[in-house]
Amino acid sequence: MDGSYLGSPATSQTTMAAAAAAEAAASLKRRSIPSSSSISMLTRFHAGYFRISLALSGQALLWRTLTGDGDGDSSSSSTPMVRSLPSAAFLLLWSLALLALVALAALYAARCLLRFPAVRAEFRHHVAMNYLFAPWISCLLLLQSAPPFLRPAAAPYRLLWWAFSLPILALDVKVYGQWFTRGRKFLSMVANPASLITVIGNLVTARAAAKMGWHEAAVAIFAVGAAHYLVLFVTLYQRFPGSDSLPAVLRPVFFLFFAAPSMASLAWDAIAASFDTCCKMLFFVSLFLFASLVSRPALFRRAMRRFSVAWWAYSFPVTVLALASAEYAQEVRQAAANALMLALAVLSVAVTLALMLFSALRTADLLPHDDPFDCPHLPM
């Protein structure tokens, strides 16, 4: 065939017309469907991002406790410097925590609508599904630290408690039920430190019920959480194959080891109306586990190489430990206990501020393409 035929004007015009038609069709297709970037973002977004709201909600409760704006008399254990903090600072922090929770909930609702297969896959993931408790825990923490217009004796408080507690109880039936009934998900194979979030959900619910004066409900929910905490703790302590399946980037969730007994001490304190011997034992166990983890920085070295949303798992456990130390200091009224409370509170605030700063400066790392919770088999 003659080479001049290939470069003829008619052929060039035909090629250009075909290219223009293809470009127009592609443009029409792009306008008719959601942008691939937004779909990709919803695919990579998961319930693990509620670590952020969990951390901020815990901070709001800590600040309310230390500034003496709570329902009890926790302010007696606070230093004059802490009590002198303006109430506007607490309101600002509480509003920020609420805003973060609402924003994350809206994103997750969009994910449920547009990427439901990814949500279903997340529910079946042995680590990711535990964070489905996190938004409801955040709601209960915000409820307990709410400004004075929302008190435990008020009817809206009780309605909100039911709204936030029922999903946790439903998830309890689902998660705990599949552990001891016949099925494929044996606890020794799926248990991991993130599973402790399920226990924390029960303990936060029990504490909120006790604040309303619902003693029997609080004891019942506490009993469920305590029973499963013992089983989980023994299982994780024996390091079965399932407990070693946690990716290195998620090792900050090991801090949940001392978050659970810390929250248990707070819940029992609310039930018994005093920081009794049982609360003290749980608090001392938390301190021991905290010391055991912070003395092994090599365990978290790989997780600290690059910023990720998993870093937010450091904040909430330290905050709960600081809350427990505040109740302990109020009970014993000793200088050493007050110093410990102040040190843990400062550490908690410093960790949260550092995480907020990293999140603002490293926004590109908040939605990485190699997240352990990703579902790569799903279309983007």
Short mmCIF file of C-alpha atoms in Angstrom, two decimals:
data_model
loop_
_atom_site.label_atom_id
_atom_site.label_comp_id
_atom_site.label_asym_id
_atom_site.label_seq_id
_atom_site.Cartn_x
_atom_site.Cartn_y
_atom_site.Cartn_z
CA MET A 1 0.00 0.00 0.00
CA ASP A 2 1.28 3.50 -0.87
CA GLY A 3 2.61 5.37 2.19
CA SER A 4 1.09 8.63 0.97
CA TYR A 5 -2.36 7.12 1.48
CA LEU A 6 -1.85 6.88 5.23
CA GLY A 7 -1.22 10.59 5.55
CA SER A 8 -4.03 11.79 3.32
CA PRO A 9 -6.11 14.82 4.49
CA ALA A 10 -9.33 12.80 4.47
CA THR A 11 -7.90 10.21 6.83
CA SER A 12 -6.57 12.89 9.19
CA GLN A 13 -9.93 14.64 9.30
CA THR A 14 -11.68 11.33 10.02
CA THR A 15 -9.26 10.56 12.87
CA MET A 16 -9.72 14.00 14.39
CA ALA A 17 -13.50 13.70 14.20
CA ALA A 18 -13.40 10.31 15.90
CA ALA A 19 -11.16 11.66 18.66
CA ALA A 20 -13.48 14.62 19.21
CA ALA A 21 -16.49 12.32 19.43
CA ALA A 22 -14.70 10.08 21.94
CA GLU A 23 -13.74 13.07 24.06
CA ALA A 24 -17.32 14.36 24.02
CA ALA A 25 -18.63 10.96 25.08
CA ALA A 26 -16.08 10.76 27.90
CA SER A 27 -17.04 14.25 29.06
CA LEU A 28 -20.72 13.32 29.07
CA LYS A 29 -19.92 10.19 31.06
CA ARG A 30 -17.94 12.18 33.61
CA ARG A 31 -20.88 14.54 34.10
CA SER A 32 -23.36 11.70 34.49
CA ILE A 33 -21.53 9.83 37.28
CA PRO A 34 -19.85 10.94 40.52
CA SER A 35 -16.20 11.86 40.23
CA SER A 36 -13.81 8.94 40.61
CA SER A 37 -11.84 10.86 43.23
CA SER A 38 -14.88 11.22 45.50
CA ILE A 39 -15.77 7.55 45.04
CA SER A 40 -12.18 6.58 45.76
CA MET A 41 -12.20 8.71 48.91
CA LEU A 42 -15.37 7.04 50.17
CA THR A 43 -13.83 3.64 49.47
CA ARG A 44 -10.72 4.45 51.48
CA PHE A 45 -12.67 6.13 54.29
CA HIS A 46 -13.67 3.66 57.02
CA ALA A 47 -14.90 3.47 60.60
CA GLY A 48 -11.32 3.65 61.87
CA TYR A 49 -11.44 7.41 61.28
CA PHE A 50 -13.80 7.67 64.24
CA ARG A 51 -10.65 7.42 66.34
CA ILE A 52 -10.51 11.19 65.81
CA SER A 53 -13.95 11.84 67.30
CA LEU A 54 -13.20 9.34 70.07
CA ALA A 55 -10.05 11.26 71.03
CA LEU A 56 -11.73 14.68 70.93
CA SER A 57 -14.78 13.48 72.86
CA GLY A 58 -12.53 12.00 75.53
CA GLN A 59 -10.69 15.32 75.76
CA ALA A 60 -13.98 17.15 76.26
CA LEU A 61 -14.87 14.83 79.14
CA LEU A 62 -11.41 15.27 80.67
CA TRP A 63 -11.59 19.06 80.52
CA ARG A 64 -15.05 19.09 82.02
CA THR A 65 -13.89 16.85 84.86
CA LEU A 66 -10.74 18.83 85.61
CA THR A 67 -12.39 22.24 85.46
CA GLY A 68 -15.08 21.14 87.88
CA ASP A 69 -17.95 21.63 85.44
CA GLY A 70 -19.20 18.09 85.85
CA ASP A 71 -22.03 16.60 87.86
CA GLY A 72 -19.83 15.47 90.69
CA ASP A 73 -17.19 17.17 92.77
CA SER A 74 -14.19 16.15 90.74
CA SER A 75 -13.03 19.72 90.82
CA SER A 76 -11.77 19.19 94.35
CA SER A 77 -8.90 17.14 92.95
CA SER A 78 -7.96 19.78 90.40
CA THR A 79 -5.20 22.28 90.87
CA PRO A 80 -6.06 26.01 91.02
CA MET A 81 -4.37 26.45 87.64
CA VAL A 82 -6.69 23.88 86.06
CA ARG A 83 -9.80 25.32 87.72
CA SER A 84 -8.90 28.77 86.44
CA LEU A 85 -9.27 27.71 82.81
CA PRO A 86 -12.15 29.61 81.18
CA SER A 87 -15.37 27.71 80.56
CA ALA A 88 -15.29 29.00 76.99
CA ALA A 89 -12.27 26.75 76.35
CA PHE A 90 -14.32 23.70 77.33
CA LEU A 91 -17.27 24.81 75.20
CA LEU A 92 -14.96 25.32 72.25
CA LEU A 93 -13.44 21.87 72.66
CA TRP A 94 -16.85 20.24 73.10
CA SER A 95 -18.15 21.99 69.97
CA LEU A 96 -15.06 20.92 68.02
CA ALA A 97 -15.57 17.31 69.09
CA LEU A 98 -19.24 17.48 68.10
CA LEU A 99 -18.38 19.02 64.72
CA ALA A 100 -15.77 16.33 64.03
CA LEU A 101 -18.24 13.60 64.94
CA VAL A 102 -20.97 15.04 62.71
CA ALA A 103 -18.56 15.43 59.78
CA LEU A 104 -17.25 11.88 60.12
CA ALA A 105 -20.78 10.51 60.50
CA ALA A 106 -21.88 12.32 57.33
CA LEU A 107 -18.95 10.87 55.39
CA TYR A 108 -19.68 7.38 56.66
CA ALA A 109 -23.37 7.75 55.79
CA ALA A 110 -22.34 8.66 52.24
CA ARG A 111 -20.06 5.63 52.20
CA CYS A 112 -22.97 3.41 53.26
CA LEU A 113 -25.12 4.79 50.43
CA LEU A 114 -22.54 4.82 47.64
CA ARG A 115 -20.06 2.13 48.65
CA PHE A 116 -22.13 -0.39 50.56
CA PRO A 117 -20.05 -3.39 49.38
CA ALA A 118 -17.04 -1.76 51.04
CA VAL A 119 -19.05 -1.30 54.25
CA ARG A 120 -20.10 -4.95 54.15
CA ALA A 121 -16.48 -6.01 53.65
CA GLU A 122 -15.46 -3.77 56.55
CA PHE A 123 -18.07 -5.40 58.78
CA ARG A 124 -16.47 -8.78 58.05
CA HIS A 125 -12.93 -7.53 58.71
CA HIS A 126 -11.62 -8.83 62.04
CA VAL A 127 -10.07 -5.44 62.94
CA ALA A 128 -12.20 -2.88 61.11
CA MET A 129 -15.54 -4.10 62.43
CA ASN A 130 -14.55 -3.21 66.01
CA TYR A 131 -14.50 0.48 65.08
CA LEU A 132 -18.20 0.36 64.29
CA PHE A 133 -18.58 0.86 68.05
CA ALA A 134 -16.50 4.06 67.96
CA PRO A 135 -19.11 6.58 66.72
CA TRP A 136 -21.61 5.50 69.37
CA ILE A 137 -18.95 5.62 72.09
CA SER A 138 -18.09 9.13 70.92
CA CYS A 139 -21.75 10.12 71.17
CA LEU A 140 -22.00 8.80 74.73
CA LEU A 141 -18.81 10.59 75.77
CA LEU A 142 -20.14 13.86 74.37
CA LEU A 143 -23.43 13.23 76.14
CA GLN A 144 -21.64 12.76 79.49
CA SER A 145 -19.58 15.90 78.95
CA ALA A 146 -22.47 17.98 77.60
CA PRO A 147 -22.87 21.62 78.73
CA PRO A 148 -25.16 22.36 81.69
CA PHE A 149 -28.28 22.64 79.53
CA LEU A 150 -28.26 18.84 79.10
CA ARG A 151 -28.25 17.14 82.49
CA PRO A 152 -28.68 13.41 83.24
CA ALA A 153 -32.05 14.05 84.88
CA ALA A 154 -33.44 15.67 81.73
CA ALA A 155 -35.69 13.72 79.39
CA PRO A 156 -33.63 14.56 76.26
CA TYR A 157 -30.55 13.10 77.96
CA ARG A 158 -32.34 9.79 78.52
CA LEU A 159 -33.70 9.70 74.99
CA LEU A 160 -30.23 10.30 73.60
CA TRP A 161 -28.83 7.57 75.86
CA TRP A 162 -31.25 5.08 74.34
CA ALA A 163 -30.45 6.28 70.82
CA PHE A 164 -26.70 5.85 71.34
CA SER A 165 -26.79 2.71 73.49
CA LEU A 166 -29.08 0.51 71.42
CA PRO A 167 -26.61 0.28 68.48
CA ILE A 168 -23.87 -0.76 70.92
CA LEU A 169 -26.09 -3.44 72.44
CA ALA A 170 -27.08 -4.67 68.97
CA LEU A 171 -23.42 -4.90 67.96
CA ASP A 172 -22.75 -6.74 71.22
CA VAL A 173 -25.25 -9.42 70.30
CA LYS A 174 -23.73 -9.73 66.84
CA VAL A 175 -20.06 -9.75 67.84
CA TYR A 176 -20.18 -11.63 71.12
CA GLY A 177 -22.74 -14.08 69.80
CA GLN A 178 -20.53 -15.23 66.95
CA TRP A 179 -17.64 -15.82 69.36
CA PHE A 180 -19.25 -18.52 71.47
CA THR A 181 -21.83 -19.99 69.09
CA ARG A 182 -21.05 -22.36 66.28
CA GLY A 183 -19.51 -20.52 63.35
CA ARG A 184 -16.33 -19.74 61.45
CA LYS A 185 -15.11 -16.80 63.58
CA PHE A 186 -13.47 -18.33 66.63
CA LEU A 187 -12.26 -15.82 69.20
CA SER A 188 -8.74 -17.27 69.26
CA MET A 189 -8.44 -16.55 65.52
CA VAL A 190 -10.01 -13.09 65.28
CA ALA A 191 -9.17 -11.51 68.65
CA ASN A 192 -6.84 -8.53 68.44
CA PRO A 193 -6.22 -5.42 70.58
CA ALA A 194 -8.86 -3.50 68.60
CA SER A 195 -11.44 -5.96 69.97
CA LEU A 196 -11.16 -4.14 73.29
CA ILE A 197 -13.22 -1.31 71.78
CA THR A 198 -16.26 -3.56 72.08
CA VAL A 199 -15.65 -3.81 75.83
CA ILE A 200 -15.08 -0.06 76.16
CA GLY A 201 -18.43 0.51 74.46
CA ASN A 202 -20.21 -1.44 77.20
CA LEU A 203 -18.32 0.33 79.97
CA VAL A 204 -19.06 3.81 78.60
CA THR A 205 -22.73 2.84 78.27
CA ALA A 206 -22.78 1.57 81.86
CA ARG A 207 -21.20 4.78 83.15
CA ALA A 208 -23.76 6.92 81.34
CA ALA A 209 -26.60 4.80 82.76
CA ALA A 210 -25.19 5.15 86.28
CA LYS A 211 -25.03 8.94 85.88
CA MET A 212 -28.78 8.89 85.22
CA GLY A 213 -29.41 6.82 88.35
CA TRP A 214 -30.27 3.65 86.44
CA HIS A 215 -28.31 1.42 88.79
CA GLU A 216 -29.60 -1.99 87.68
CA ALA A 217 -29.13 -1.25 83.98
CA ALA A 218 -25.63 0.04 84.66
CA VAL A 219 -24.68 -3.09 86.61
CA ALA A 220 -26.09 -5.37 83.90
CA ILE A 221 -24.21 -3.65 81.08
CA PHE A 222 -21.04 -3.46 83.18
CA ALA A 223 -21.25 -7.20 83.87
CA VAL A 224 -21.43 -7.99 80.14
CA GLY A 225 -18.44 -5.80 79.41
CA ALA A 226 -16.38 -7.12 82.34
CA ALA A 227 -17.04 -10.76 81.44
CA HIS A 228 -15.91 -10.29 77.87
CA TYR A 229 -12.95 -8.18 78.94
CA LEU A 230 -11.63 -11.07 81.03
CA VAL A 231 -12.02 -13.48 78.11
CA LEU A 232 -10.40 -11.05 75.67
CA PHE A 233 -7.54 -10.19 78.00
CA VAL A 234 -6.65 -13.84 78.60
CA THR A 235 -6.94 -14.63 74.89
CA LEU A 236 -4.71 -11.73 73.86
CA TYR A 237 -2.25 -12.44 76.67
CA GLN A 238 -1.69 -15.96 75.31
CA ARG A 239 -0.92 -14.49 71.86
CA PHE A 240 -2.86 -16.92 69.73
CA PRO A 241 -2.29 -16.71 65.94
CA GLY A 242 -5.17 -14.27 65.51
CA SER A 243 -3.76 -11.77 67.98
CA ASP A 244 -0.53 -11.52 65.96
CA SER A 245 -2.33 -10.70 62.70
CA LEU A 246 -2.45 -6.96 63.40
CA PRO A 247 -0.52 -4.96 60.77
CA ALA A 248 2.46 -3.02 62.10
CA VAL A 249 0.89 0.32 61.14
CA LEU A 250 -2.02 -0.40 63.52
CA ARG A 251 0.10 -1.12 66.59
CA PRO A 252 -0.96 2.12 68.31
CA VAL A 253 -4.19 0.28 69.16
CA PHE A 254 -2.14 -1.67 71.72
CA PHE A 255 -2.82 1.32 73.97
CA LEU A 256 -6.36 0.00 74.29
CA PHE A 257 -4.92 -2.60 76.67
CA PHE A 258 -4.90 -0.03 79.47
CA ALA A 259 -7.88 1.97 78.19
CA ALA A 260 -10.31 -0.85 79.03
CA PRO A 261 -9.45 -1.21 82.75
CA SER A 262 -9.25 2.58 83.05
CA MET A 263 -12.78 2.94 81.71
CA ALA A 264 -13.89 0.04 83.92
CA SER A 265 -12.67 1.93 86.99
CA LEU A 266 -14.60 5.02 85.86
CA ALA A 267 -17.75 3.00 85.21
CA TRP A 268 -17.62 1.23 88.56
CA ASP A 269 -16.92 4.55 90.28
CA ALA A 270 -20.16 5.88 88.81
CA ILE A 271 -22.07 2.73 89.83
CA ALA A 272 -20.70 2.52 93.39
CA ALA A 273 -20.68 6.32 93.85
CA SER A 274 -17.12 6.10 95.20
CA PHE A 275 -13.66 5.22 93.92
CA ASP A 276 -13.49 2.09 96.06
CA THR A 277 -10.93 -0.72 96.25
CA CYS A 278 -12.21 -2.35 93.05
CA CYS A 279 -11.73 0.91 91.15
CA LYS A 280 -8.25 1.33 92.59
CA MET A 281 -7.23 -2.17 91.52
CA LEU A 282 -8.43 -1.52 87.98
CA PHE A 283 -6.59 1.80 87.95
CA PHE A 284 -3.35 0.19 89.13
CA VAL A 285 -3.66 -2.49 86.44
CA SER A 286 -4.04 0.31 83.90
CA LEU A 287 -0.91 2.03 85.18
CA PHE A 288 1.05 -1.23 84.95
CA LEU A 289 -0.07 -1.89 81.38
CA PHE A 290 0.67 1.73 80.44
CA ALA A 291 4.19 1.45 81.86
CA SER A 292 4.70 -1.88 80.08
CA LEU A 293 3.84 -0.35 76.71
CA VAL A 294 5.67 2.97 76.94
CA SER A 295 8.82 1.13 78.05
CA ARG A 296 8.86 -0.74 74.72
CA PRO A 297 9.10 1.97 72.04
CA ALA A 298 10.49 -0.54 69.54
CA LEU A 299 7.02 -2.09 69.36
CA PHE A 300 5.70 1.09 67.72
CA ARG A 301 8.73 1.98 65.61
CA ARG A 302 7.31 0.76 62.30
CA ALA A 303 3.97 2.46 62.97
CA MET A 304 5.73 5.78 63.56
CA ARG A 305 7.65 5.86 60.29
CA ARG A 306 4.81 7.66 58.50
CA PHE A 307 1.88 9.59 59.86
CA SER A 308 -1.48 7.85 59.57
CA VAL A 309 -4.90 8.07 61.15
CA ALA A 310 -3.88 5.10 63.33
CA TRP A 311 -1.81 7.54 65.40
CA TRP A 312 -5.07 8.89 66.81
CA ALA A 313 -5.33 5.61 68.74
CA TYR A 314 -2.76 7.01 71.19
CA SER A 315 -4.96 9.84 72.44
CA PHE A 316 -8.12 8.24 73.80
CA PRO A 317 -6.44 5.63 76.07
CA VAL A 318 -4.15 8.23 77.63
CA THR A 319 -7.15 10.51 78.18
CA VAL A 320 -9.14 7.77 79.91
CA LEU A 321 -6.15 6.96 82.10
CA ALA A 322 -5.93 10.65 83.02
CA LEU A 323 -9.63 10.63 83.90
CA ALA A 324 -9.15 7.61 86.15
CA SER A 325 -6.17 9.28 87.81
CA ALA A 326 -8.33 12.35 88.52
CA GLU A 327 -10.91 10.21 90.31
CA TYR A 328 -8.14 8.42 92.20
CA ALA A 329 -6.58 11.73 93.27
CA GLN A 330 -9.94 12.95 94.48
CA GLU A 331 -10.34 9.82 96.60
CA VAL A 332 -6.91 9.59 98.25
CA ARG A 333 -6.11 13.34 98.35
CA GLN A 334 -2.35 12.92 98.33
CA ALA A 335 0.30 15.09 96.70
CA ALA A 336 1.71 12.16 94.71
CA ALA A 337 -1.73 11.33 93.32
CA ASN A 338 -2.31 14.95 92.32
CA ALA A 339 1.08 15.07 90.61
CA LEU A 340 0.28 11.87 88.71
CA MET A 341 -3.09 13.28 87.65
CA LEU A 342 -1.53 16.51 86.43
CA ALA A 343 1.23 14.67 84.53
CA LEU A 344 -1.21 12.37 82.76
CA ALA A 345 -3.57 15.25 81.95
CA VAL A 346 -0.73 17.28 80.44
CA LEU A 347 0.43 14.24 78.48
CA SER A 348 -3.10 13.64 77.19
CA VAL A 349 -3.53 17.25 76.05
CA ALA A 350 -0.06 17.29 74.47
CA VAL A 351 -0.70 14.08 72.53
CA THR A 352 -4.05 15.36 71.24
CA LEU A 353 -2.63 18.74 70.21
CA ALA A 354 0.27 17.03 68.42
CA LEU A 355 -2.14 14.78 66.54
CA MET A 356 -4.27 17.75 65.51
CA LEU A 357 -1.15 19.53 64.26
CA PHE A 358 0.05 16.50 62.30
CA SER A 359 -3.42 16.03 60.79
CA ALA A 360 -3.49 19.66 59.65
CA LEU A 361 0.01 19.54 58.15
CA ARG A 362 -0.14 16.03 56.66
CA THR A 363 -3.63 15.86 55.22
CA ALA A 364 -2.41 13.82 52.24
CA ASP A 365 -1.48 10.98 54.61
CA LEU A 366 -4.95 10.78 56.14
CA LEU A 367 -6.32 8.79 53.18
CA PRO A 368 -3.42 6.61 52.02
CA HIS A 369 -3.75 4.09 49.21
CA ASP A 370 -2.15 1.33 51.29
CA ASP A 371 -4.50 1.49 54.29
CA PRO A 372 -4.92 -1.93 55.98
CA PHE A 373 -8.72 -1.45 55.99
CA ASP A 374 -8.90 -0.98 52.22
CA CYS A 375 -10.90 -3.40 50.08
CA PRO A 376 -8.77 -3.67 46.94
CA HIS A 377 -11.07 -6.15 45.24
CA LEU A 378 -13.82 -3.53 45.00
CA PRO A 379 -14.00 -1.18 42.02
CA MET A 380 -12.88 2.39 42.71
#
